[in-house]
Short mmCIF file of C-alpha atoms in Angstrom, two decimals:
data_model
loop_
_atom_site.label_atom_id
_atom_site.label_comp_id
_atom_site.label_asym_id
_atom_site.label_seq_id
_atom_site.Cartn_x
_atom_site.Cartn_y
_atom_site.Cartn_z
CA MET A 1 -64.97 -26.31 -65.22
CA ALA A 2 -61.93 -25.17 -67.17
CA ASP A 3 -61.85 -21.47 -67.84
CA GLU A 4 -62.16 -20.33 -71.41
CA VAL A 5 -60.32 -17.07 -71.92
CA ILE A 6 -60.12 -15.26 -75.25
CA LEU A 7 -58.42 -11.92 -75.85
CA LEU A 8 -59.47 -9.82 -78.84
CA ASP A 9 -56.51 -7.54 -79.34
CA GLY A 10 -54.24 -5.57 -81.66
CA TYR A 11 -50.51 -6.30 -81.58
CA VAL A 12 -49.39 -2.66 -81.34
CA SER A 13 -52.07 -1.49 -78.94
CA MET A 14 -50.60 -0.29 -75.66
CA PHE A 15 -54.03 -0.92 -74.14
CA GLY A 16 -54.12 -4.51 -75.37
CA MET A 17 -50.59 -5.05 -74.08
CA ARG A 18 -51.75 -4.18 -70.56
CA VAL A 19 -54.10 -7.15 -70.63
CA ARG A 20 -51.40 -9.41 -72.06
CA VAL A 21 -49.06 -8.45 -69.22
CA ALA A 22 -51.75 -9.06 -66.59
CA LEU A 23 -52.64 -12.48 -68.03
CA ALA A 24 -48.95 -13.42 -68.12
CA GLU A 25 -48.40 -12.23 -64.54
CA LYS A 26 -51.20 -14.52 -63.41
CA GLY A 27 -50.09 -17.42 -65.61
CA ILE A 28 -53.51 -17.60 -67.30
CA LYS A 29 -53.84 -19.64 -70.49
CA TYR A 30 -55.78 -17.84 -73.17
CA GLU A 31 -56.49 -17.70 -76.87
CA TYR A 32 -55.13 -14.57 -78.56
CA ARG A 33 -57.03 -13.23 -81.57
CA GLU A 34 -55.58 -10.40 -83.58
CA GLU A 35 -58.15 -7.90 -84.83
CA ASP A 36 -57.80 -5.75 -87.92
CA MET A 37 -59.25 -2.35 -86.99
CA ARG A 38 -60.23 -1.73 -90.59
CA ASN A 39 -62.09 -5.04 -90.77
CA LYS A 40 -63.48 -5.80 -87.32
CA SER A 41 -64.62 -9.34 -86.67
CA PRO A 42 -68.31 -10.10 -86.01
CA LEU A 43 -67.21 -11.37 -82.59
CA LEU A 44 -65.61 -8.03 -81.68
CA LEU A 45 -68.68 -6.09 -82.83
CA LYS A 46 -70.88 -8.41 -80.79
CA MET A 47 -68.72 -8.35 -77.67
CA ASN A 48 -68.03 -4.60 -77.66
CA PRO A 49 -70.99 -3.09 -79.52
CA ILE A 50 -70.66 0.28 -77.83
CA HIS A 51 -67.02 1.16 -78.46
CA LYS A 52 -66.14 -1.50 -81.07
CA LYS A 53 -62.55 -1.40 -79.81
CA ILE A 54 -59.88 -3.75 -78.55
CA PRO A 55 -58.90 -5.08 -76.13
CA VAL A 56 -61.87 -7.24 -75.15
CA LEU A 57 -61.43 -10.10 -72.72
CA ILE A 58 -64.00 -12.86 -73.17
CA HIS A 59 -64.16 -15.05 -70.06
CA ASN A 60 -66.39 -18.10 -70.41
CA GLY A 61 -68.32 -16.29 -73.13
CA LYS A 62 -68.79 -13.03 -71.20
CA PRO A 63 -67.04 -9.89 -72.47
CA VAL A 64 -65.13 -7.35 -70.38
CA CYS A 65 -64.08 -4.12 -72.12
CA GLU A 66 -61.74 -1.19 -71.35
CA SER A 67 -58.16 -2.21 -70.52
CA LEU A 68 -57.96 -0.92 -66.94
CA ILE A 69 -61.34 -2.47 -66.10
CA ILE A 70 -60.12 -5.75 -67.63
CA VAL A 71 -56.86 -5.72 -65.61
CA GLN A 72 -58.81 -5.14 -62.38
CA TYR A 73 -61.24 -7.93 -63.32
CA ILE A 74 -58.33 -10.31 -63.93
CA ASP A 75 -56.85 -9.34 -60.57
CA GLU A 76 -60.15 -10.03 -58.78
CA VAL A 77 -60.98 -13.34 -60.46
CA TRP A 78 -57.48 -14.86 -60.35
CA LYS A 79 -56.75 -13.49 -56.94
CA ASP A 80 -54.54 -16.25 -55.60
CA LYS A 81 -51.49 -15.38 -57.66
CA ALA A 82 -49.46 -12.20 -58.19
CA PRO A 83 -51.82 -9.56 -56.76
CA LEU A 84 -51.70 -6.52 -59.01
CA LEU A 85 -53.43 -3.97 -56.79
CA PRO A 86 -52.28 -3.19 -53.24
CA SER A 87 -54.47 -4.44 -50.41
CA ASP A 88 -54.74 -1.06 -48.65
CA PRO A 89 -57.76 0.96 -49.92
CA TYR A 90 -55.86 4.26 -49.95
CA GLN A 91 -52.96 2.78 -51.93
CA ARG A 92 -55.50 1.27 -54.32
CA ALA A 93 -57.14 4.66 -54.79
CA GLN A 94 -53.75 6.18 -55.60
CA ALA A 95 -52.99 3.45 -58.15
CA ARG A 96 -56.38 3.97 -59.81
CA PHE A 97 -55.97 7.75 -59.81
CA TRP A 98 -52.61 7.59 -61.58
CA ALA A 99 -53.78 4.96 -64.06
CA ASP A 100 -56.68 7.30 -64.89
CA PHE A 101 -54.18 10.16 -65.27
CA ILE A 102 -52.20 8.10 -67.79
CA ASP A 103 -55.38 7.37 -69.75
CA LYS A 104 -56.46 11.00 -69.70
CA LYS A 105 -53.16 12.50 -70.77
CA LEU A 106 -50.55 10.22 -72.27
CA TYR A 107 -52.22 8.69 -75.32
CA ASP A 108 -53.48 12.02 -76.70
CA ALA A 109 -50.16 13.74 -75.97
CA GLY A 110 -48.35 10.94 -77.79
CA LYS A 111 -50.72 11.01 -80.73
CA LYS A 112 -50.11 14.72 -81.24
CA ILE A 113 -46.41 13.95 -81.72
CA TRP A 114 -46.94 11.79 -84.78
CA THR A 115 -49.84 13.70 -86.26
CA THR A 116 -48.21 17.15 -86.31
CA LYS A 117 -45.17 18.92 -87.72
CA GLY A 118 -42.90 21.85 -86.98
CA GLU A 119 -43.81 24.12 -84.08
CA GLU A 120 -46.98 22.19 -83.32
CA GLN A 121 -44.92 19.01 -83.00
CA GLU A 122 -42.38 20.69 -80.75
CA ALA A 123 -45.21 21.76 -78.45
CA ALA A 124 -46.54 18.19 -78.54
CA ASN A 125 -43.11 16.80 -77.59
CA LYS A 126 -42.94 19.22 -74.68
CA GLU A 127 -46.44 18.31 -73.47
CA PHE A 128 -45.63 14.59 -73.66
CA ILE A 129 -42.44 15.03 -71.65
CA GLU A 130 -44.30 17.10 -69.06
CA VAL A 131 -46.76 14.26 -68.51
CA LEU A 132 -43.90 11.75 -68.19
CA LYS A 133 -42.12 14.03 -65.72
CA VAL A 134 -45.19 14.14 -63.47
CA LEU A 135 -45.23 10.34 -63.53
CA GLU A 136 -41.49 10.22 -62.90
CA GLY A 137 -42.09 12.42 -59.84
CA GLU A 138 -44.69 10.00 -58.61
CA LEU A 139 -42.27 7.08 -59.06
CA GLY A 140 -39.61 8.85 -57.02
CA ASP A 141 -36.90 6.48 -55.83
CA LYS A 142 -39.13 3.44 -55.62
CA PRO A 143 -38.34 0.40 -57.80
CA TYR A 144 -41.95 0.23 -58.94
CA PHE A 145 -44.80 2.72 -58.74
CA MET A 146 -46.48 1.21 -55.70
CA GLY A 147 -43.26 0.21 -53.95
CA GLU A 148 -41.35 -3.05 -53.96
CA ARG A 149 -43.72 -5.00 -56.14
CA PHE A 150 -44.59 -4.70 -59.82
CA GLY A 151 -48.31 -4.04 -60.15
CA PHE A 152 -51.31 -2.32 -61.67
CA LEU A 153 -49.84 1.12 -62.20
CA ASP A 154 -46.61 -0.25 -63.68
CA ILE A 155 -48.74 -2.27 -66.10
CA ALA A 156 -50.79 0.82 -67.02
CA LEU A 157 -47.67 2.73 -68.06
CA ILE A 158 -45.04 0.21 -69.21
CA THR A 159 -46.93 -0.66 -72.38
CA PHE A 160 -46.43 2.88 -73.67
CA TYR A 161 -42.70 2.13 -73.61
CA SER A 162 -43.07 0.11 -76.79
CA TRP A 163 -44.19 3.33 -78.49
CA PHE A 164 -41.31 5.48 -77.19
CA HIS A 165 -39.01 4.64 -80.10
CA ALA A 166 -41.73 5.75 -82.55
CA TYR A 167 -42.41 8.98 -80.62
CA GLU A 168 -38.69 9.78 -80.33
CA THR A 169 -37.91 9.11 -83.98
CA LEU A 170 -40.91 10.95 -85.38
CA GLY A 171 -40.69 13.78 -82.86
CA ASN A 172 -36.92 13.99 -83.04
CA PHE A 173 -36.30 14.11 -79.29
CA SER A 174 -34.93 11.86 -76.57
CA ILE A 175 -37.15 10.62 -73.79
CA GLU A 176 -34.20 9.14 -71.85
CA ALA A 177 -32.45 12.51 -71.78
CA GLU A 178 -35.51 14.11 -70.18
CA CYS A 179 -36.75 11.27 -67.97
CA PRO A 180 -33.81 9.00 -67.11
CA LYS A 181 -35.44 7.58 -63.98
CA LEU A 182 -38.49 6.53 -65.93
CA ILE A 183 -36.34 4.74 -68.50
CA SER A 184 -34.50 2.88 -65.69
CA TRP A 185 -37.86 1.87 -64.31
CA ALA A 186 -38.96 0.68 -67.75
CA LYS A 187 -35.83 -1.44 -68.16
CA ARG A 188 -36.42 -2.91 -64.72
CA CYS A 189 -39.96 -3.88 -65.77
CA LEU A 190 -38.67 -5.37 -69.02
CA GLN A 191 -36.57 -7.83 -67.03
CA LYS A 192 -39.84 -9.52 -66.14
CA GLU A 193 -40.86 -12.15 -68.63
CA SER A 194 -44.53 -11.17 -68.37
CA VAL A 195 -43.57 -7.73 -69.70
CA SER A 196 -40.88 -8.58 -72.24
CA LYS A 197 -43.07 -11.23 -73.86
CA SER A 198 -46.16 -9.02 -73.96
CA LEU A 199 -44.82 -5.74 -75.28
CA ALA A 200 -44.83 -5.21 -79.03
CA ASP A 201 -41.52 -4.89 -80.81
CA GLN A 202 -40.72 -1.18 -80.98
CA LYS A 203 -39.61 -1.34 -84.62
CA LYS A 204 -42.92 -2.90 -85.60
CA VAL A 205 -44.73 -0.15 -83.68
CA TYR A 206 -42.70 2.45 -85.56
CA GLU A 207 -43.58 0.86 -88.91
CA PHE A 208 -47.22 0.81 -87.89
CA VAL A 209 -47.20 4.51 -87.00
CA VAL A 210 -45.48 5.42 -90.29
CA GLU A 211 -48.18 3.49 -92.13
CA MET A 212 -50.91 5.27 -90.10
CA LYS A 213 -49.39 8.64 -90.96
CA LYS A 214 -49.62 7.80 -94.66
CA ARG A 215 -53.19 6.64 -94.30
CA LEU A 216 -54.25 9.69 -92.34
CA GLY A 217 -52.37 11.96 -94.71
CA VAL A 218 -50.23 13.52 -91.98
CA GLU A 219 -46.79 13.05 -93.44
CA MET B 1 -60.20 7.22 -33.60
CA ALA B 2 -63.05 9.17 -35.13
CA ASP B 3 -62.86 9.53 -38.87
CA GLU B 4 -62.35 12.99 -40.27
CA VAL B 5 -63.96 13.29 -43.67
CA VAL B 6 -63.87 16.49 -45.70
CA LEU B 7 -65.37 16.99 -49.16
CA LEU B 8 -64.04 19.81 -51.32
CA ASP B 9 -66.98 20.46 -53.59
CA TYR B 10 -68.95 22.85 -55.78
CA TRP B 11 -72.70 22.65 -55.47
CA LEU B 12 -73.31 22.38 -59.23
CA SER B 13 -70.60 19.80 -59.89
CA PRO B 14 -72.20 16.54 -61.09
CA TYR B 15 -69.05 14.75 -59.90
CA GLY B 16 -69.37 16.28 -56.44
CA MET B 17 -73.03 15.25 -56.35
CA ARG B 18 -71.98 11.62 -56.86
CA LEU B 19 -69.88 11.73 -53.70
CA ARG B 20 -72.53 13.55 -51.69
CA ILE B 21 -75.03 10.80 -52.47
CA ALA B 22 -72.51 8.06 -51.60
CA LEU B 23 -71.59 9.64 -48.27
CA ALA B 24 -75.28 10.09 -47.41
CA LEU B 25 -76.16 6.50 -48.38
CA LYS B 26 -73.37 5.22 -46.14
CA GLY B 27 -74.38 7.55 -43.29
CA ILE B 28 -70.89 9.04 -43.19
CA GLU B 29 -70.54 12.34 -41.35
CA TYR B 30 -68.44 14.80 -43.25
CA GLU B 31 -67.61 18.46 -43.60
CA ARG B 32 -68.46 19.95 -46.96
CA LYS B 33 -66.37 22.87 -48.17
CA GLU B 34 -67.78 24.84 -51.08
CA GLU B 35 -65.09 25.93 -53.52
CA GLU B 36 -65.21 28.96 -55.78
CA LEU B 37 -64.03 27.67 -59.12
CA ASN B 38 -62.33 30.93 -60.07
CA ASN B 39 -60.74 31.33 -56.64
CA LYS B 40 -59.62 27.88 -55.60
CA SER B 41 -58.59 27.39 -52.00
CA PRO B 42 -54.99 26.56 -51.05
CA LEU B 43 -56.35 23.30 -49.61
CA LEU B 44 -57.80 22.30 -53.00
CA LEU B 45 -54.63 23.19 -54.88
CA GLN B 46 -52.59 21.25 -52.33
CA SER B 47 -54.94 18.24 -52.30
CA ASN B 48 -55.33 17.96 -56.06
CA PRO B 49 -52.19 19.50 -57.56
CA VAL B 50 -52.49 17.42 -60.74
CA HIS B 51 -56.00 18.41 -61.88
CA LYS B 52 -56.87 21.23 -59.43
CA LYS B 53 -60.51 20.16 -59.61
CA VAL B 54 -63.38 19.27 -57.32
CA PRO B 55 -64.50 16.99 -55.88
CA VAL B 56 -61.72 15.92 -53.55
CA LEU B 57 -62.43 13.59 -50.66
CA ILE B 58 -60.03 14.07 -47.77
CA HIS B 59 -60.07 11.16 -45.29
CA ASN B 60 -58.03 11.72 -42.15
CA GLY B 61 -55.93 14.22 -44.02
CA LYS B 62 -55.32 12.07 -47.10
CA PRO B 63 -56.84 13.24 -50.39
CA ILE B 64 -58.58 11.06 -52.96
CA CYS B 65 -59.30 12.66 -56.35
CA GLU B 66 -61.47 11.67 -59.33
CA SER B 67 -65.06 10.87 -58.42
CA VAL B 68 -65.20 7.21 -59.53
CA VAL B 69 -61.88 6.49 -57.75
CA ALA B 70 -63.30 8.16 -54.62
CA LEU B 71 -66.57 6.20 -54.90
CA GLN B 72 -64.63 2.95 -54.99
CA TYR B 73 -62.55 4.09 -52.01
CA ILE B 74 -65.68 4.99 -50.03
CA ASP B 75 -67.21 1.60 -50.86
CA GLU B 76 -64.08 -0.28 -49.76
CA VAL B 77 -63.52 1.62 -46.52
CA TRP B 78 -67.15 1.86 -45.35
CA LYS B 79 -68.08 -1.55 -46.58
CA ASP B 80 -70.69 -2.52 -44.01
CA LYS B 81 -73.52 -0.35 -45.28
CA ALA B 82 -75.15 0.33 -48.64
CA PRO B 83 -72.72 -1.38 -51.03
CA LEU B 84 -72.34 0.67 -54.20
CA PHE B 85 -70.31 -1.77 -56.28
CA PRO B 86 -71.59 -5.30 -57.00
CA SER B 87 -69.70 -8.04 -55.15
CA ASP B 88 -69.45 -10.31 -58.19
CA PRO B 89 -66.31 -9.46 -60.22
CA TYR B 90 -68.09 -9.71 -63.57
CA LEU B 91 -71.00 -7.49 -62.50
CA ARG B 92 -68.48 -5.12 -60.96
CA SER B 93 -66.63 -4.84 -64.28
CA GLN B 94 -69.94 -4.11 -66.03
CA ALA B 95 -70.87 -1.38 -63.53
CA LYS B 96 -67.43 0.22 -64.00
CA PHE B 97 -67.86 0.03 -67.77
CA TRP B 98 -71.16 1.93 -67.65
CA ALA B 99 -69.83 4.52 -65.20
CA ASP B 100 -66.84 5.00 -67.51
CA TYR B 101 -69.27 5.37 -70.44
CA VAL B 102 -71.08 8.18 -68.59
CA ASP B 103 -67.74 9.95 -68.20
CA LYS B 104 -66.71 9.37 -71.83
CA THR B 105 -69.95 10.51 -73.44
CA ILE B 106 -72.74 11.93 -71.30
CA SER B 107 -70.59 14.61 -69.66
CA GLY B 108 -69.58 15.84 -73.13
CA PHE B 109 -73.19 16.10 -74.27
CA ALA B 110 -74.09 17.96 -71.10
CA ARG B 111 -71.42 20.57 -71.90
CA LYS B 112 -72.54 20.93 -75.51
CA LEU B 113 -76.20 21.36 -74.57
CA TRP B 114 -75.36 24.35 -72.44
CA SER B 115 -72.82 25.77 -74.86
CA GLY B 116 -75.42 27.65 -76.86
CA ALA B 117 -75.29 25.31 -79.85
CA LYS B 118 -78.08 26.06 -82.27
CA GLY B 119 -79.92 24.65 -85.27
CA GLU B 120 -78.38 21.60 -86.93
CA GLU B 121 -75.54 21.41 -84.42
CA MET B 122 -78.02 21.27 -81.52
CA GLU B 123 -80.12 18.66 -83.31
CA ALA B 124 -77.01 16.48 -83.75
CA VAL B 125 -76.11 16.78 -80.05
CA LYS B 126 -79.66 15.90 -79.04
CA LYS B 127 -79.70 12.85 -81.31
CA ASP B 128 -76.38 11.59 -79.94
CA LEU B 129 -77.59 12.17 -76.39
CA PHE B 130 -80.82 10.24 -76.90
CA ASP B 131 -79.01 7.35 -78.63
CA CYS B 132 -76.70 7.22 -75.62
CA LEU B 133 -79.50 7.40 -73.04
CA ARG B 134 -81.36 4.62 -74.85
CA LEU B 135 -78.35 2.37 -74.27
CA PHE B 136 -78.66 3.19 -70.59
CA GLU B 137 -82.39 2.41 -70.75
CA GLY B 138 -81.45 -1.01 -72.13
CA GLU B 139 -78.99 -1.52 -69.30
CA LEU B 140 -81.59 -0.48 -66.72
CA GLY B 141 -84.14 -2.91 -68.12
CA ASP B 142 -86.98 -3.55 -65.68
CA LYS B 143 -84.91 -2.92 -62.58
CA PRO B 144 -85.87 0.03 -60.35
CA PHE B 145 -82.24 1.15 -60.30
CA PHE B 146 -79.09 0.31 -62.24
CA GLY B 147 -77.83 -1.20 -58.99
CA GLY B 148 -80.90 -3.46 -58.77
CA GLU B 149 -83.12 -2.89 -55.75
CA THR B 150 -80.83 -0.20 -54.39
CA LEU B 151 -78.71 2.61 -55.82
CA GLY B 152 -75.39 1.56 -57.25
CA LEU B 153 -72.36 3.02 -58.98
CA VAL B 154 -74.09 3.59 -62.32
CA ASP B 155 -77.07 5.35 -60.69
CA LEU B 156 -74.68 7.69 -58.90
CA ALA B 157 -72.62 8.25 -62.05
CA LEU B 158 -75.58 9.12 -64.29
CA LEU B 159 -78.09 10.78 -61.98
CA PRO B 160 -76.47 14.24 -61.65
CA PHE B 161 -76.36 14.58 -65.44
CA ALA B 162 -79.88 13.22 -65.88
CA SER B 163 -81.12 15.80 -63.41
CA TRP B 164 -79.65 18.52 -65.64
CA PHE B 165 -81.25 17.03 -68.74
CA SER B 166 -84.64 17.28 -67.05
CA VAL B 167 -84.02 21.04 -66.89
CA HIS B 168 -83.85 21.14 -70.68
CA ASP B 169 -87.19 19.39 -70.61
CA LYS B 170 -88.61 22.33 -68.66
CA PHE B 171 -87.13 24.81 -71.12
CA GLY B 172 -88.81 22.92 -73.92
CA THR B 173 -85.54 22.17 -75.66
CA PHE B 174 -86.64 18.55 -75.85
CA SER B 175 -88.87 16.02 -74.18
CA LEU B 176 -86.95 13.38 -72.27
CA GLU B 177 -90.20 11.57 -71.62
CA ALA B 178 -90.91 11.21 -75.31
CA GLU B 179 -87.36 10.25 -76.32
CA CYS B 180 -86.21 8.12 -73.36
CA PRO B 181 -89.35 7.26 -71.38
CA LYS B 182 -87.60 5.10 -68.78
CA ILE B 183 -85.25 7.87 -67.68
CA PRO B 184 -87.63 10.40 -66.01
CA PRO B 185 -89.33 7.74 -63.81
CA TRP B 186 -85.88 6.44 -62.81
CA VAL B 187 -84.80 9.99 -61.88
CA LYS B 188 -87.98 10.39 -59.85
CA ARG B 189 -87.39 7.10 -58.02
CA CYS B 190 -83.86 8.20 -57.15
CA PHE B 191 -85.09 11.52 -55.78
CA GLN B 192 -87.57 9.72 -53.55
CA MET B 193 -84.55 8.59 -51.56
CA GLU B 194 -83.50 11.02 -48.87
CA SER B 195 -79.81 10.43 -49.57
CA VAL B 196 -80.39 11.80 -53.07
CA SER B 197 -82.92 14.59 -52.40
CA GLU B 198 -80.71 15.99 -49.65
CA SER B 199 -77.52 15.77 -51.72
CA VAL B 200 -78.47 16.79 -55.21
CA PRO B 201 -80.37 19.86 -56.42
CA SER B 202 -83.65 18.79 -58.03
CA SER B 203 -84.31 19.76 -61.63
CA ASP B 204 -86.74 22.40 -60.28
CA GLN B 205 -83.94 23.94 -58.22
CA LEU B 206 -81.56 23.77 -61.19
CA TYR B 207 -84.21 25.32 -63.44
CA ASP B 208 -84.72 28.20 -60.99
CA TYR B 209 -80.95 28.69 -60.90
CA VAL B 210 -80.67 28.87 -64.68
CA VAL B 211 -83.59 31.30 -64.93
CA LYS B 212 -82.01 33.51 -62.28
CA MET B 213 -78.62 33.44 -64.06
CA ARG B 214 -80.22 34.36 -67.38
CA ASN B 215 -82.25 37.17 -65.84
CA SER B 216 -79.26 38.62 -64.04
CA ARG B 217 -77.25 38.57 -67.29
CA GLN B 218 -79.94 40.55 -69.01
CA GLU B 219 -79.81 43.34 -66.42
#
């Protein structure tokens, strides 16, 4: 039976991008459906009634929600190609821990940058950089987070790269100046087609954030 | 080589309780070290430098942090007994979703309930909590446990919090039986298992603890 894979997503969502990268890594054919967060489709509300958020992967009619859970599901189902998680249980635990760290810290730190001004924004910039520096420390001198191969943890973080231009412009600071190793890592990831084709255009992300600021009244 | 398993823990931590139950279910011998939260041991700070929190599982000297990450590690390493995660990838993604939902919502309600919220604020917290628990009731359905015939990830994730909610029942803050009738019998079924009753304080024990704390504050 041919697999039917649908992805309910939002172009600028760094969480949605993670799923796009994973699907591309595995060479999985799927139908992409763009959701408007201000006008959610009946399908989205049915498939993710609890959180009503994207991304949602619908595999043969069954929904999987939460981006990191989706990426792990993809890795387990399409296990014959491009393994995303290491095979060693301890390495897997480390990958999951750091992906959880990214989810706990990075999004909120980033959001503070574009929703605040003045001193509050400077503090937000600093907090964001601190989080990136911890991750940079974890990367060390390795080409990718788990070693020689691009995988789960790289996917968890690289999608935030498409938002860096927006954070830098609105926060008036340079991420590359503070975290040069992380930027080299990002550029290395971008050489992979699965990444470069899945990440949103950073100018479009910037325009989106500017629009959000207007809507939220945080100019 | 004999395994050396150490658990850095705090007896009231619902996250620590999850790991205690898992280790007991798997029959894993381990050394439990009780941490004082306002005087954290050098071992804790060294093993979890990022969050500095309990629980931390240390297996042959290597630390694993974050309770759900540690549960998955335990299940993968000691895979021959008492599986905690479903073997089917779809069911596994669902279990992870519900465990994640506990962490996103239930833990927050637990904090608010004990925060001394009063009047309308308290009523709002209670309503949100019951709405949330009713979703879990739906997920439980007619099964004895979330994991089916045996305890699984979602049981372990929710039970420590549910035990605390039963304490509120005793204080008369609300009636769990009236609002979410499937939950108290499920809690009782869990506590009938030795792995649970020996790992987790019962709501009676928690109640006695709270009464003692309140009395000692009044002196």
